[in-house]
Coordinates of C-alpha atoms in Angstrom, one line a residue:
X252 CA 126.7 -186.0 -82.0
X253 CA 123.4 -187.5 -83.0
X254 CA 121.7 -189.3 -80.2
X255 CA 121.0 -192.9 -81.0
X256 CA 119.0 -195.5 -79.2
X257 CA 121.6 -198.2 -79.7
X258 CA 124.0 -196.2 -77.4
X259 CA 121.7 -197.1 -74.4
X260 CA 121.9 -200.8 -75.5
X261 CA 125.7 -200.6 -75.5
X262 CA 125.7 -198.9 -72.1
X263 CA 123.5 -201.7 -70.6
X264 CA 125.8 -204.3 -72.1
X265 CA 128.9 -202.6 -70.6
X266 CA 127.4 -202.8 -67.1
X267 CA 126.3 -206.4 -67.5
X268 CA 128.7 -208.6 -65.5
X269 CA 128.1 -211.7 -67.6
X270 CA 128.6 -209.8 -70.9
X271 CA 129.6 -211.4 -74.2
X272 CA 130.9 -209.7 -77.3
X273 CA 128.7 -207.4 -79.3
X274 CA 128.3 -207.9 -83.1
X275 CA 126.6 -204.9 -84.8
X276 CA 125.0 -205.6 -88.1
X277 CA 123.2 -203.2 -90.5
X278 CA 123.3 -201.6 -93.9
X279 CA 126.2 -199.3 -94.9
X280 CA 126.3 -195.7 -93.7
X281 CA 123.8 -196.1 -90.9
X282 CA 126.4 -195.0 -88.4
X283 CA 127.8 -198.3 -86.9
X284 CA 131.5 -197.2 -86.8
X285 CA 130.7 -193.7 -85.6
X286 CA 128.6 -194.8 -82.6
X287 CA 131.1 -197.4 -81.4
X288 CA 133.9 -194.9 -81.5
X289 CA 131.9 -192.4 -79.6
X290 CA 130.9 -195.0 -77.1
X291 CA 134.5 -196.2 -76.6
X292 CA 135.9 -192.8 -76.2
X293 CA 133.2 -191.6 -73.7
X294 CA 132.7 -194.7 -71.6
X295 CA 136.2 -196.3 -71.4
X296 CA 139.7 -195.3 -70.2
X297 CA 141.2 -196.9 -73.3
X298 CA 139.7 -197.5 -76.8
X299 CA 141.4 -199.6 -79.4
X300 CA 140.2 -199.9 -83.0
X301 CA 141.3 -202.6 -85.5
X302 CA 139.9 -201.8 -89.0
X303 CA 140.6 -204.8 -91.2
X304 CA 139.7 -203.0 -94.4
X305 CA 141.9 -200.0 -93.7
X306 CA 144.7 -202.0 -92.2
X307 CA 144.7 -205.6 -93.6
X308 CA 148.0 -206.3 -92.0
X309 CA 146.2 -206.5 -88.6
X310 CA 144.8 -209.8 -89.7
X311 CA 148.2 -211.3 -88.8
X312 CA 147.2 -210.8 -85.1
X313 CA 144.9 -213.8 -85.5
X314 CA 147.3 -216.2 -87.2
X315 CA 148.2 -219.2 -85.0
X316 CA 147.0 -219.7 -81.5
X317 CA 143.7 -218.0 -80.8
X318 CA 143.9 -217.9 -77.0
X319 CA 143.2 -214.5 -75.5
X320 CA 146.7 -214.2 -74.1
X321 CA 148.3 -214.8 -77.5
X322 CA 146.0 -212.4 -79.3
X323 CA 146.6 -209.6 -76.8
X324 CA 150.4 -210.2 -77.0
X325 CA 150.3 -209.9 -80.8
X326 CA 148.1 -206.8 -80.6
X327 CA 150.8 -205.0 -78.5
X328 CA 153.4 -206.1 -81.1
X329 CA 151.5 -204.8 -84.1
X330 CA 150.1 -201.8 -82.3
X331 CA 152.8 -200.8 -79.8
X332 CA 151.2 -197.6 -78.6
X333 CA 147.9 -199.1 -77.4
X334 CA 147.0 -199.2 -73.7
X335 CA 145.2 -202.3 -72.3
X336 CA 143.5 -201.4 -69.0
X337 CA 141.8 -204.4 -67.5
X338 CA 138.1 -203.8 -67.0
X339 CA 138.3 -200.4 -68.7
X340 CA 139.2 -201.1 -72.3
X341 CA 137.0 -201.4 -75.3
X342 CA 138.4 -203.2 -78.3
X343 CA 136.6 -202.6 -81.6
X344 CA 137.0 -205.0 -84.6
X345 CA 135.6 -203.0 -87.6
X346 CA 135.0 -204.6 -91.0
X347 CA 135.3 -208.0 -89.3
X348 CA 134.0 -209.7 -92.4
X349 CA 137.6 -209.2 -93.7
X350 CA 139.1 -211.4 -91.0
X351 CA 137.3 -214.6 -90.3
X352 CA 139.7 -215.7 -87.6
X353 CA 138.9 -212.6 -85.6
X354 CA 135.2 -213.6 -85.7
X355 CA 136.1 -217.1 -84.5
X356 CA 138.3 -215.5 -81.7
X357 CA 135.3 -213.7 -80.2
X358 CA 134.5 -216.8 -78.3
X359 CA 137.9 -216.9 -76.5
X360 CA 137.9 -213.1 -75.9
X361 CA 134.4 -213.3 -74.4
X362 CA 135.5 -216.2 -72.1
X363 CA 138.6 -214.2 -71.0
X364 CA 136.5 -211.1 -69.9
X365 CA 139.5 -208.9 -69.3
X366 CA 138.5 -206.4 -72.0
X367 CA 135.2 -205.6 -73.7
X368 CA 134.9 -206.4 -77.4
X369 CA 132.6 -205.0 -80.1
X370 CA 132.7 -206.2 -83.7
X371 CA 131.0 -204.7 -86.7
X372 CA 131.0 -205.0 -90.5
X373 CA 129.2 -204.8 -93.8
X374 CA 127.3 -207.7 -95.3
X375 CA 127.3 -209.8 -92.2
X376 CA 123.8 -210.9 -93.1
X377 CA 125.0 -212.5 -96.4
X378 CA 125.4 -216.3 -96.4
X379 CA 128.5 -218.1 -97.6
X380 CA 129.1 -217.7 -101.3
X381 CA 126.9 -214.6 -101.8
X382 CA 129.7 -212.1 -101.7
X383 CA 132.0 -211.6 -104.7
X384 CA 134.7 -209.9 -102.6
X385 CA 137.5 -212.4 -102.4
X386 CA 138.8 -210.7 -99.3
X387 CA 135.7 -211.6 -97.4
X388 CA 136.3 -214.7 -95.3
X389 CA 133.9 -217.2 -93.9
X390 CA 134.6 -218.0 -90.3
X391 CA 135.4 -221.6 -89.6
X392 CA 133.5 -221.5 -86.4
X393 CA 130.8 -218.9 -85.6
X394 CA 131.0 -218.1 -81.8
X395 CA 127.4 -219.0 -81.1
X396 CA 126.5 -218.0 -77.5
X397 CA 129.5 -215.7 -77.2
X398 CA 128.4 -212.8 -79.5
X399 CA 125.3 -210.8 -79.1
X400 CA 123.9 -209.5 -82.4
X401 CA 122.5 -205.9 -82.5
X402 CA 120.8 -204.6 -85.6
X403 CA 121.5 -200.9 -86.4
X404 CA 119.3 -199.0 -88.8
X405 CA 119.2 -195.4 -90.0
X406 CA 117.6 -192.9 -87.6
X407 CA 114.0 -193.5 -86.7
X408 CA 111.5 -190.7 -86.3
X409 CA 112.0 -190.4 -82.6
X410 CA 115.8 -190.0 -83.1
X411 CA 115.1 -187.5 -85.9
X412 CA 113.1 -185.4 -83.3
X413 CA 115.9 -185.7 -80.9
X414 CA 118.3 -184.3 -83.6
X415 CA 115.8 -181.4 -84.0
X416 CA 116.1 -180.7 -80.3
X417 CA 112.9 -182.3 -79.0
X418 CA 113.4 -183.9 -75.6
X419 CA 112.4 -187.4 -74.4
X420 CA 109.9 -185.7 -72.1
X421 CA 108.2 -184.0 -75.1
X422 CA 107.8 -187.3 -76.8
X423 CA 106.4 -188.9 -73.6
X424 CA 103.9 -186.0 -73.5
X425 CA 102.9 -186.8 -77.1
X426 CA 102.6 -190.5 -76.3
X427 CA 100.0 -189.8 -73.6
X428 CA 97.5 -188.8 -76.3
X429 CA 98.1 -192.2 -78.0
X430 CA 97.7 -194.1 -74.8
X431 CA 94.6 -192.2 -73.7
X432 CA 93.2 -192.3 -77.3
X433 CA 92.6 -188.5 -77.2
X434 CA 92.9 -186.1 -80.1
X435 CA 96.1 -184.1 -80.2
X436 CA 95.6 -180.3 -80.1
X437 CA 95.3 -179.1 -83.6
X438 CA 98.4 -176.9 -83.8
X439 CA 100.5 -179.6 -82.2
X440 CA 99.2 -182.2 -84.5
X441 CA 99.9 -180.1 -87.6
X442 CA 103.4 -179.4 -86.3
X443 CA 104.2 -183.1 -86.0
X444 CA 102.6 -183.9 -89.3
X445 CA 104.9 -181.4 -90.9
X446 CA 107.9 -182.8 -89.1
X447 CA 106.9 -186.3 -90.2
X448 CA 106.8 -185.3 -93.9
X449 CA 110.2 -183.7 -93.4
X450 CA 111.5 -187.0 -92.0
X451 CA 110.0 -188.9 -95.0
X452 CA 112.0 -186.6 -97.4
X453 CA 115.2 -186.4 -95.4
X454 CA 115.2 -190.0 -94.2
X455 CA 117.4 -191.3 -91.4
X456 CA 120.9 -191.6 -92.8
X457 CA 123.1 -189.9 -90.2
X458 CA 125.1 -187.8 -92.6
X459 CA 122.0 -186.5 -94.3
X460 CA 120.1 -185.8 -91.0
X461 CA 123.1 -184.0 -89.5
X462 CA 123.5 -181.8 -92.6
X463 CA 119.8 -181.0 -92.7
X464 CA 119.6 -180.0 -89.1
X465 CA 122.6 -177.7 -89.5
X466 CA 121.6 -176.2 -92.9
X467 CA 117.9 -176.7 -93.5
X468 CA 118.7 -177.1 -97.1
X469 CA 116.8 -179.8 -99.1
X470 CA 119.2 -179.3 -102.1
X471 CA 122.1 -180.5 -100.0
X472 CA 119.9 -183.3 -98.7
X473 CA 119.3 -184.5 -102.3
X474 CA 123.0 -184.3 -103.1
X475 CA 124.0 -186.4 -100.1
X476 CA 121.3 -189.0 -100.8
X477 CA 122.4 -189.3 -104.4
X478 CA 125.9 -189.9 -103.1
X479 CA 124.7 -192.7 -100.8
X480 CA 122.7 -194.3 -103.6
X481 CA 125.8 -194.2 -105.8
X482 CA 127.8 -195.9 -103.1
X483 CA 125.0 -198.6 -102.9
X484 CA 125.4 -199.1 -106.7
X485 CA 129.1 -199.6 -106.2
X486 CA 128.4 -201.8 -103.2
X487 CA 126.2 -204.1 -105.4
X488 CA 128.8 -204.1 -108.2
X489 CA 131.6 -205.0 -105.8
X490 CA 129.8 -207.7 -103.8
X491 CA 127.2 -209.4 -105.9
X492 CA 128.6 -212.3 -107.8
X493 CA 128.9 -212.6 -111.6
X494 CA 125.6 -212.1 -113.5
X495 CA 123.9 -211.5 -110.1
X496 CA 125.3 -208.0 -110.2
X497 CA 122.9 -206.9 -113.0
X498 CA 120.0 -208.8 -111.5
X499 CA 120.4 -207.4 -108.0
X500 CA 120.7 -203.9 -109.4
X501 CA 117.6 -204.3 -111.6
X502 CA 115.5 -205.6 -108.7
X503 CA 116.7 -202.7 -106.5
X504 CA 115.9 -200.1 -109.2
X505 CA 112.5 -201.6 -109.8
X506 CA 111.3 -201.1 -106.2
X507 CA 110.3 -197.4 -106.6
X508 CA 108.4 -198.2 -109.8
X509 CA 106.5 -201.0 -108.2
X510 CA 105.6 -199.0 -105.1
X511 CA 104.0 -196.5 -107.4
X512 CA 101.6 -199.2 -108.7
X513 CA 98.1 -199.7 -107.3
X514 CA 99.0 -203.3 -106.7
X515 CA 102.3 -203.2 -104.9
X516 CA 103.0 -206.9 -104.8
X517 CA 106.5 -207.4 -106.2
X518 CA 106.3 -208.6 -109.8
X519 CA 109.3 -210.1 -111.5
X520 CA 107.8 -209.1 -114.9
X521 CA 108.3 -205.4 -113.8
X522 CA 112.1 -206.2 -113.5
X523 CA 112.2 -207.9 -116.9
X524 CA 109.4 -208.9 -119.3
X525 CA 108.3 -212.5 -119.2
X526 CA 110.7 -213.1 -116.2
X527 CA 109.9 -215.3 -113.2
X528 CA 110.8 -215.9 -109.5
X529 CA 113.3 -218.7 -110.4
X530 CA 115.6 -216.2 -112.2
X531 CA 115.5 -213.5 -109.6
X532 CA 114.8 -215.1 -106.2
X533 CA 118.5 -215.2 -105.3
X534 CA 118.7 -211.4 -106.2
X535 CA 115.9 -210.7 -103.8
X536 CA 117.6 -212.7 -101.1
X537 CA 120.8 -210.8 -101.7
X538 CA 119.1 -207.4 -101.2
X539 CA 117.3 -208.7 -98.1
X540 CA 120.4 -210.1 -96.5
X541 CA 122.4 -207.0 -97.2
X542 CA 119.7 -204.9 -95.5
X543 CA 119.1 -202.7 -98.5
X544 CA 115.4 -203.7 -98.6
X545 CA 112.7 -204.8 -96.2
X546 CA 110.5 -207.7 -97.3
X547 CA 106.8 -207.9 -96.4
X548 CA 105.2 -211.3 -97.0
X549 CA 101.5 -212.1 -97.7
X550 CA 100.0 -214.8 -95.4
X551 CA 97.5 -217.6 -96.1
X552 CA 95.6 -216.7 -92.9
X553 CA 96.0 -214.0 -90.3
X554 CA 96.8 -216.2 -87.3
X555 CA 99.8 -216.7 -85.1
X556 CA 102.6 -217.4 -86.0
X557 CA 102.5 -215.3 -89.1
X558 CA 105.9 -216.6 -90.3
X559 CA 104.4 -220.1 -90.5
X560 CA 101.7 -218.8 -92.8
X561 CA 103.8 -216.8 -95.2
X562 CA 103.3 -217.2 -98.9
X563 CA 107.0 -217.2 -100.0
X564 CA 106.2 -216.2 -103.6
X565 CA 103.9 -213.2 -102.7
X566 CA 105.7 -210.2 -101.1
X567 CA 106.3 -206.5 -101.3
X568 CA 109.7 -204.8 -101.2
X569 CA 110.4 -201.5 -99.4
X570 CA 113.6 -199.6 -99.4
X571 CA 115.4 -199.5 -96.1
X572 CA 115.3 -195.7 -95.9
X573 CA 112.4 -193.6 -97.1
X574 CA 114.7 -190.6 -97.7
X575 CA 116.5 -192.7 -100.3
X576 CA 113.2 -193.7 -101.9
X577 CA 112.3 -190.0 -102.2
X578 CA 115.7 -189.2 -103.7
X579 CA 115.0 -191.8 -106.4
X580 CA 111.7 -190.1 -107.1
X581 CA 113.3 -186.7 -107.4
X582 CA 113.2 -183.2 -106.0
X583 CA 109.8 -182.2 -107.4
X584 CA 108.1 -185.2 -105.8
X585 CA 109.8 -184.3 -102.5
X586 CA 108.5 -180.7 -102.8
X587 CA 104.9 -182.0 -103.4
X588 CA 105.1 -184.3 -100.4
X589 CA 106.4 -181.5 -98.2
X590 CA 103.5 -179.3 -99.3
X591 CA 101.1 -182.2 -98.9
X592 CA 99.9 -181.8 -102.5
X593 CA 101.2 -185.1 -103.9
X594 CA 98.5 -187.2 -105.7
X595 CA 98.3 -190.6 -107.4
X596 CA 99.3 -194.2 -106.5
X597 CA 102.9 -193.3 -105.7
X598 CA 101.7 -191.3 -102.7
X599 CA 100.3 -194.5 -101.2
X600 CA 103.5 -196.4 -101.8
X601 CA 105.6 -193.7 -100.2
X602 CA 103.5 -193.8 -97.0
X603 CA 103.6 -197.6 -97.0
X604 CA 107.4 -197.5 -97.2
X605 CA 107.8 -195.1 -94.3
X606 CA 105.5 -197.2 -92.1
X607 CA 107.3 -200.4 -93.1
X608 CA 110.5 -198.7 -92.1
X609 CA 109.1 -197.6 -88.7
X610 CA 107.8 -201.1 -88.0
X611 CA 111.1 -202.8 -88.8
X612 CA 113.0 -200.4 -86.6
X613 CA 110.6 -201.3 -83.8
X614 CA 111.5 -204.9 -84.3
X615 CA 108.4 -206.1 -86.1
X616 CA 108.5 -208.7 -88.9
X617 CA 106.6 -207.4 -91.9
X618 CA 103.4 -209.2 -93.1
X619 CA 100.3 -208.2 -95.0
X620 CA 97.0 -209.8 -95.9
X621 CA 95.4 -209.9 -99.3
X622 CA 93.0 -212.6 -100.5
X623 CA 92.6 -213.7 -104.1
X624 CA 88.9 -213.7 -104.2
X625 CA 88.1 -210.4 -102.5
X626 CA 89.2 -206.8 -102.5
X627 CA 90.3 -207.0 -98.8
X628 CA 93.9 -205.9 -98.4
X629 CA 95.6 -205.0 -95.1
X630 CA 98.9 -203.2 -95.6
X631 CA 100.4 -204.7 -92.4
X632 CA 99.6 -207.3 -89.7
X633 CA 101.3 -207.0 -86.3
X634 CA 102.0 -209.7 -83.8
X635 CA 101.1 -207.9 -80.6
X636 CA 99.9 -208.9 -77.1
X637 CA 99.4 -212.5 -78.2
X638 CA 97.2 -211.8 -81.2
X639 CA 97.3 -210.5 -84.8
X640 CA 96.5 -206.8 -85.0
X641 CA 95.5 -205.3 -88.4
X642 CA 97.1 -202.0 -89.6
X643 CA 95.7 -200.1 -92.5
X644 CA 97.7 -197.2 -94.0
X645 CA 96.0 -194.4 -95.8
X646 CA 97.9 -191.5 -97.4
X647 CA 94.9 -189.3 -96.9
X648 CA 91.8 -190.1 -94.9
X649 CA 89.6 -192.3 -97.1
X650 CA 87.2 -195.1 -96.0
X651 CA 88.5 -198.3 -94.5
X652 CA 86.5 -201.1 -96.2
X653 CA 89.3 -203.6 -95.9
X654 CA 89.9 -202.9 -92.2
X655 CA 86.1 -203.0 -91.5
X656 CA 85.8 -206.3 -93.3
X657 CA 88.8 -207.8 -91.5
X658 CA 87.6 -206.8 -88.1
X659 CA 84.2 -208.2 -88.7
X660 CA 85.5 -211.5 -89.9
X661 CA 88.5 -212.2 -87.6
X662 CA 87.4 -210.2 -84.5
X663 CA 90.7 -208.7 -83.3
X664 CA 90.6 -206.8 -80.0
X665 CA 91.7 -203.6 -81.9
X666 CA 92.5 -202.4 -85.4
X667 CA 94.6 -199.4 -86.4
X668 CA 94.2 -197.0 -89.3
X669 CA 97.0 -194.5 -90.0
X670 CA 95.8 -191.3 -91.7
X671 CA 96.5 -187.7 -92.6
X672 CA 94.4 -186.6 -89.6
X673 CA 94.0 -186.9 -85.9
X674 CA 93.3 -189.5 -83.2
X675 CA 89.8 -191.0 -83.1
X676 CA 88.1 -194.2 -82.1
X677 CA 85.0 -196.0 -83.3
X678 CA 84.2 -199.3 -81.5
X679 CA 87.5 -201.2 -81.7
X680 CA 89.0 -199.3 -84.6
X681 CA 91.5 -196.6 -83.6
X682 CA 92.5 -193.9 -86.1
X683 CA 96.0 -192.4 -85.7
X684 CA 98.1 -189.7 -87.5
X685 CA 101.0 -191.3 -89.4
X686 CA 103.6 -190.1 -86.9
X687 CA 101.9 -192.0 -84.1
X688 CA 103.1 -195.2 -85.7
X689 CA 106.2 -194.9 -83.5
X690 CA 104.1 -195.9 -80.5
X691 CA 102.6 -199.0 -81.9

């Protein structure tokens, strides 16, 4: 079993006496169902799973009175072999988007408190009317205050290291160099740089990571990633509505091309000549809400709160998993990245994508800063310790004119530069190897 950070979150929830229901959101194939099954079987005497996609007849359990007593009675009628053990049973509603009344019932089950309940599903981020699947139902009443949302992503770099066999203590030791701003011993630094490039190529999709750890075969990695990308194509075809299908697909397919440009601001003209935001803004929203892409907005000024300063029409798009991005670029690009011989603008876009992914998995909202009248561009701005911290990303180790200019003008307490190199400090500017982004 791959060790996942969300397991600890679920464990804390289980031992919280005032617990509500958990609602796990996230893109397809990031491991939502697997982790809940493992958690239920390990931590409870009884685990009961209702999958509304696989067994649509189970939706009948939620017809009529939605009191906890009635729901549990109907469950035993439709599922006669289940065991309900008060205080030691986990009930899992999977693909809950297929049963709106089950979503509404979470309130009553949370109030009842006899059994723990976790729900999960695909496309829970989509708003009403965005899904073409006629079996997807909109809940009449969202159980606000009775469900605790948890976002699940593909594996992050730390989880990737765990899969490789690295311990938490080893990562704590590495973090000490970050905290003390001391260079990492050269051999250790090179080792983690190599592992980080592997992570960029393999990505964090659980099936891909597990296969790679077992077989160390990049050919199998590519085949599995292509299978996932194909399932994403089907996902778009089945769930985007009408003409939106083609537009969503075209926007998604354009992301790798646009990241390979020197100016990585998303341009609708790259999707379709002479096109504009009005035609494609709903497609971007669909991709964002389905967690297939991460959106990074430019800001008018780099002050808190960044969300209040967003330029809604200026943004960059990054794929949710850098391994999938690399699969779209192909095997030879992967090989060049692994050997650290890749050149050109695409290299910069690849490194931006992986850093965006790491930041999102750490809970940051993505913002960047680029002014119209100057060459200053900061790849990311972080809201951290009550201020805005600039973060410049270099695929190699070139000069940092934008970061220098930003720090002189706005005077943040610290600025970070991620490079293909080691830790260093000059005045308030801290240089870090790319893999140290997990500690930001």
